[in-house]
């Protein structure tokens, strides 16, 4: 099917363009986006791309020749269906509908139309008004009118062509000549806002530049429209204007924001201490990791100190029978604190497989409400990152959280952040003493391997 | 809670709150109202506050005007909108204007309730809608309750307001179910965004809101777009701010009304959109309205004469296809 390429309007004021040189010859195969010619406008020499795949059938303008904007400069033979052809077709757009509506007669009348339309268009551009003709008239009116130009200038900002009011407003802002483009078959009749924007963006921006513009939520009008905008110039623009990359807040992030905001209102204090790491290191295996042992260690201590199995709700404190711990687990940008329940009754082997299974569910985001509630104490281990010591924020309704740093000089730094409404400093100090004792108690480690009671 | 129960509750609460609130109309007392809106109230508040009137609409509204001038808060009920034509002298010359004519010395804290619209085979003399005439009378506030929650809150506010209110109800909505949020105050002058969307703004009121909502999934599927549905709620004054915000976003607007097309209230809405939002429009506005015929008795013809979910879906889809969607 024939697809006609016309002299593009490369700037607001461009009326005609000189064909500097052809990059293709008749018979050449071209792809959409491929540069087929160089054209000189009133401002600069620019490249003309093909918007379709096809084979060059005819070059209608000689090198060095100047033709008005909208004149057919080349004809491509494109593979497409009848429907594609309708869009690429030139001539009177209203007639195209009747052509498209009778697909059975497709081949014969469309070829006729293609040939017939050439003369119609040539006539339009040749003898009657050129696309920017009316614009010129308005400009001179405004220049002459001066004082009284206010109204005329406002009217002049409305572009001509059959289009919705919104499309006209957008075209005026973008400097798009609807009428000329419609004559050239580049815009549908009537034109809508989306048509103008799409044409404008495809005309003046490379696909990569467009992706950036969308990503950063930039306004395309902000770019100088007389030159083709590429990715590099958008990047420069972003850097120059200090434009941050907007990032939508994920539902996980929203939940974390709500949770830490809630947590930050708790009356907390902190206890800083270290535990001996010799036994932890000795009993650490591929299966029984530091985290597994730490979970077991704190669970054991929780069983000796019921304050750490306590939550506060309304007017009452609730002491829970088992040791359930929420563990901070990250999956890329997402943060979860799934709960490991009743760890006092679990062996470290069981705990290890629980942990492995939970890791799988965190990475596949398959956590149910039951996985995210029911704890009284939290654990956050960043030891593997080499960080020495840090503070953690208490999860949900927990009474405290232990932040575990990396192992240094036979010791591991622990920061206990405690909700003072539930646990007082003396109780927390005793809890910490128990943790330290268990960490250097070999019988605890041996017992834990056998399983809980 | 049903729509009629929400209205009943609004009446009950305001009557309990303020002993000056009285209800008058045909069959509002012993019979409980022809749509059961005043059911049970006569037993609670007695015949002096629920007044059964003769079949004489001019006197119902006339008496209400007099009561309001004398310091009461009357709520008059017109059994069906067509009958209100007999009372139009009182509504247009007195109810709407006495505050102006007395330089503000007289206030009229009164409400006239207007059940209206095409019900089921009540024929041409019992099926009409008069919002177009009522909104053309300066001095009247016109509410149109298309939603149960709105019905409760807006009627309460209407009764407690010191200026005259026409409160339009639709006869097919009385058994509509809905939730009432008793804890959140509602501004009855604000339009209600029934559904948020991006590409088409559909403006409606009263029962047509439900018909639009029924049509919307088909429209969205057919065109691959999303629709924003607005229930105007207050017809005069109109909440143009909400309309403008939506139309500026979508660029495409449809107004759906049950009333006859010519001179219908929707023409005013479209007119104002064209005047004030012209350059935000990406398509000619579409009006979907009733035919310019007296409402037929025959059920098939009756349905042919007014918009239905089917017609709404088909017309909006065709219009969208023709206009770049």
Coordinates of N, CA and C in Angstrom, one line a residue, chain A residues 164 166 192-194 197, chain B residues 193 195-203 216 219-230 243-254 280-286 316-317 319-321 323-325:
Chain A
X164 N -11.4 19.6 18.2 CA -12.2 20.0 19.4 C -11.5 21.2 20.0
X166 N -10.5 21.7 22.9 CA -9.3 21.4 23.7 C -8.1 21.1 22.8
X192 N -8.5 15.4 18.0 CA -8.7 15.6 19.4 C -7.4 15.8 20.1
X193 N -7.5 16.1 21.4 CA -6.3 16.5 22.1 C -5.2 15.4 22.0
X194 N -5.7 14.1 22.1 CA -4.7 13.1 22.1 C -3.9 13.0 20.8
X197 N -1.3 15.8 20.7 CA -0.1 15.5 21.6 C 0.7 14.4 21.0
Chain B
X193 N -19.4 12.7 43.9 CA -18.7 11.9 42.9 C -19.0 10.5 43.2
X195 N -18.5 7.9 41.3 CA -17.4 7.0 40.9 C -16.4 7.9 40.2
X196 N -15.1 7.6 40.6 CA -14.1 8.4 40.0 C -13.6 7.8 38.6
X197 N -13.2 8.7 37.7 CA -12.7 8.2 36.4 C -11.9 9.3 35.7
X198 N -11.4 8.9 34.6 CA -10.5 9.9 33.9 C -10.9 10.4 32.6
X199 N -11.7 9.7 31.8 CA -11.9 10.0 30.4 C -13.2 10.6 30.0
X200 N -14.3 10.3 30.7 CA -15.6 10.8 30.4 C -16.2 11.2 31.8
X201 N -16.8 12.5 31.8 CA -17.5 12.9 32.9 C -19.0 12.7 32.6
X202 N -19.7 11.9 33.4 CA -21.1 11.7 33.2 C -21.9 12.4 34.4
X203 N -22.6 13.4 34.1 CA -23.4 14.2 35.1 C -24.8 13.8 35.1
X216 N -22.3 2.1 33.1 CA -20.9 2.4 33.1 C -20.0 1.2 32.8
X219 N -19.9 0.7 29.1 CA -19.2 1.8 28.4 C -17.7 1.7 28.5
X220 N -17.3 1.4 29.8 CA -15.9 1.3 30.0 C -15.2 0.2 29.3
X221 N -16.0 -0.9 29.2 CA -15.5 -2.1 28.5 C -15.5 -1.8 27.0
X222 N -16.5 -1.2 26.5 CA -16.7 -0.9 25.1 C -15.6 0.1 24.5
X223 N -15.3 1.1 25.3 CA -14.4 2.1 24.9 C -13.0 2.0 25.4
X224 N -12.9 1.1 26.4 CA -11.6 1.0 27.1 C -11.1 2.3 27.8
X225 N -12.1 2.9 28.4 CA -11.8 4.2 29.1 C -12.4 4.1 30.5
X226 N -12.2 5.1 31.3 CA -12.9 5.1 32.6 C -13.8 6.4 32.7
X227 N -14.9 6.2 33.4 CA -15.9 7.2 33.5 C -16.0 7.8 34.9
X228 N -16.1 9.1 35.0 CA -16.4 9.7 36.3 C -17.9 10.0 36.4
X229 N -18.6 9.6 37.4 CA -20.0 9.8 37.5 C -20.3 10.8 38.6
X230 N -21.0 11.8 38.3 CA -21.3 12.9 39.2 C -22.8 12.9 39.5
X243 N -18.0 20.0 38.9 CA -18.2 19.7 37.5 C -16.9 20.2 36.8
X244 N -16.5 21.4 37.0 CA -15.3 22.0 36.3 C -14.1 21.1 36.5
X245 N -13.9 20.7 37.8 CA -12.7 19.9 38.1 C -12.7 18.6 37.3
X246 N -13.8 18.0 37.2 CA -13.9 16.8 36.5 C -13.8 16.9 35.0
X247 N -14.5 18.0 34.4 CA -14.4 18.2 33.0 C -13.0 18.6 32.5
X248 N -12.4 19.4 33.4 CA -11.0 19.8 33.0 C -10.1 18.6 32.9
X249 N -10.4 17.6 33.7 CA -9.6 16.3 33.7 C -10.0 15.5 32.5
X250 N -11.3 15.3 32.2 CA -11.7 14.4 31.2 C -11.8 15.0 29.8
X251 N -12.2 16.2 29.7 CA -12.4 16.9 28.4 C -13.6 16.4 27.7
X252 N -14.4 15.4 28.3 CA -15.6 14.9 27.6 C -16.7 14.8 28.6
X253 N -17.9 15.4 28.2 CA -18.9 15.4 29.2 C -20.3 15.0 28.6
X254 N -21.0 14.2 29.5 CA -22.3 13.7 29.1 C -23.3 14.1 30.2
X280 N -11.6 23.4 27.4 CA -11.2 22.1 28.0 C -12.0 21.0 27.4
X281 N -12.9 21.3 26.5 CA -13.7 20.2 25.8 C -13.0 19.6 24.7
X282 N -12.9 18.3 24.7 CA -12.3 17.5 23.6 C -13.3 16.8 22.7
X283 N -14.6 17.1 23.0 CA -15.6 16.5 22.2 C -16.9 17.3 22.5
X284 N -17.8 17.3 21.5 CA -19.1 18.1 21.8 C -19.8 17.4 22.9
X285 N -20.4 18.1 23.9 CA -21.1 17.5 25.0 C -22.2 16.7 24.4
X286 N -22.6 15.6 25.2 CA -23.7 14.8 24.8 C -24.8 14.9 25.8
X316 N -23.6 6.6 24.7 CA -22.3 7.1 25.1 C -21.2 6.4 24.3
X317 N -21.3 5.1 24.1 CA -20.3 4.3 23.4 C -20.2 4.8 22.0
X319 N -21.1 7.7 20.8 CA -20.6 9.1 20.8 C -19.1 9.1 21.1
X320 N -18.6 8.2 22.0 CA -17.2 8.2 22.3 C -16.4 7.7 21.0
X321 N -16.9 6.7 20.3 CA -16.2 6.3 19.1 C -16.1 7.4 18.1
X323 N -16.0 10.4 18.6 CA -15.2 11.6 19.1 C -13.9 11.3 19.7
X324 N -13.2 10.3 19.0 CA -11.8 10.2 19.3 C -11.4 9.2 20.4
X325 N -12.4 8.5 21.0 CA -12.1 7.5 22.0 C -11.9 6.1 21.5

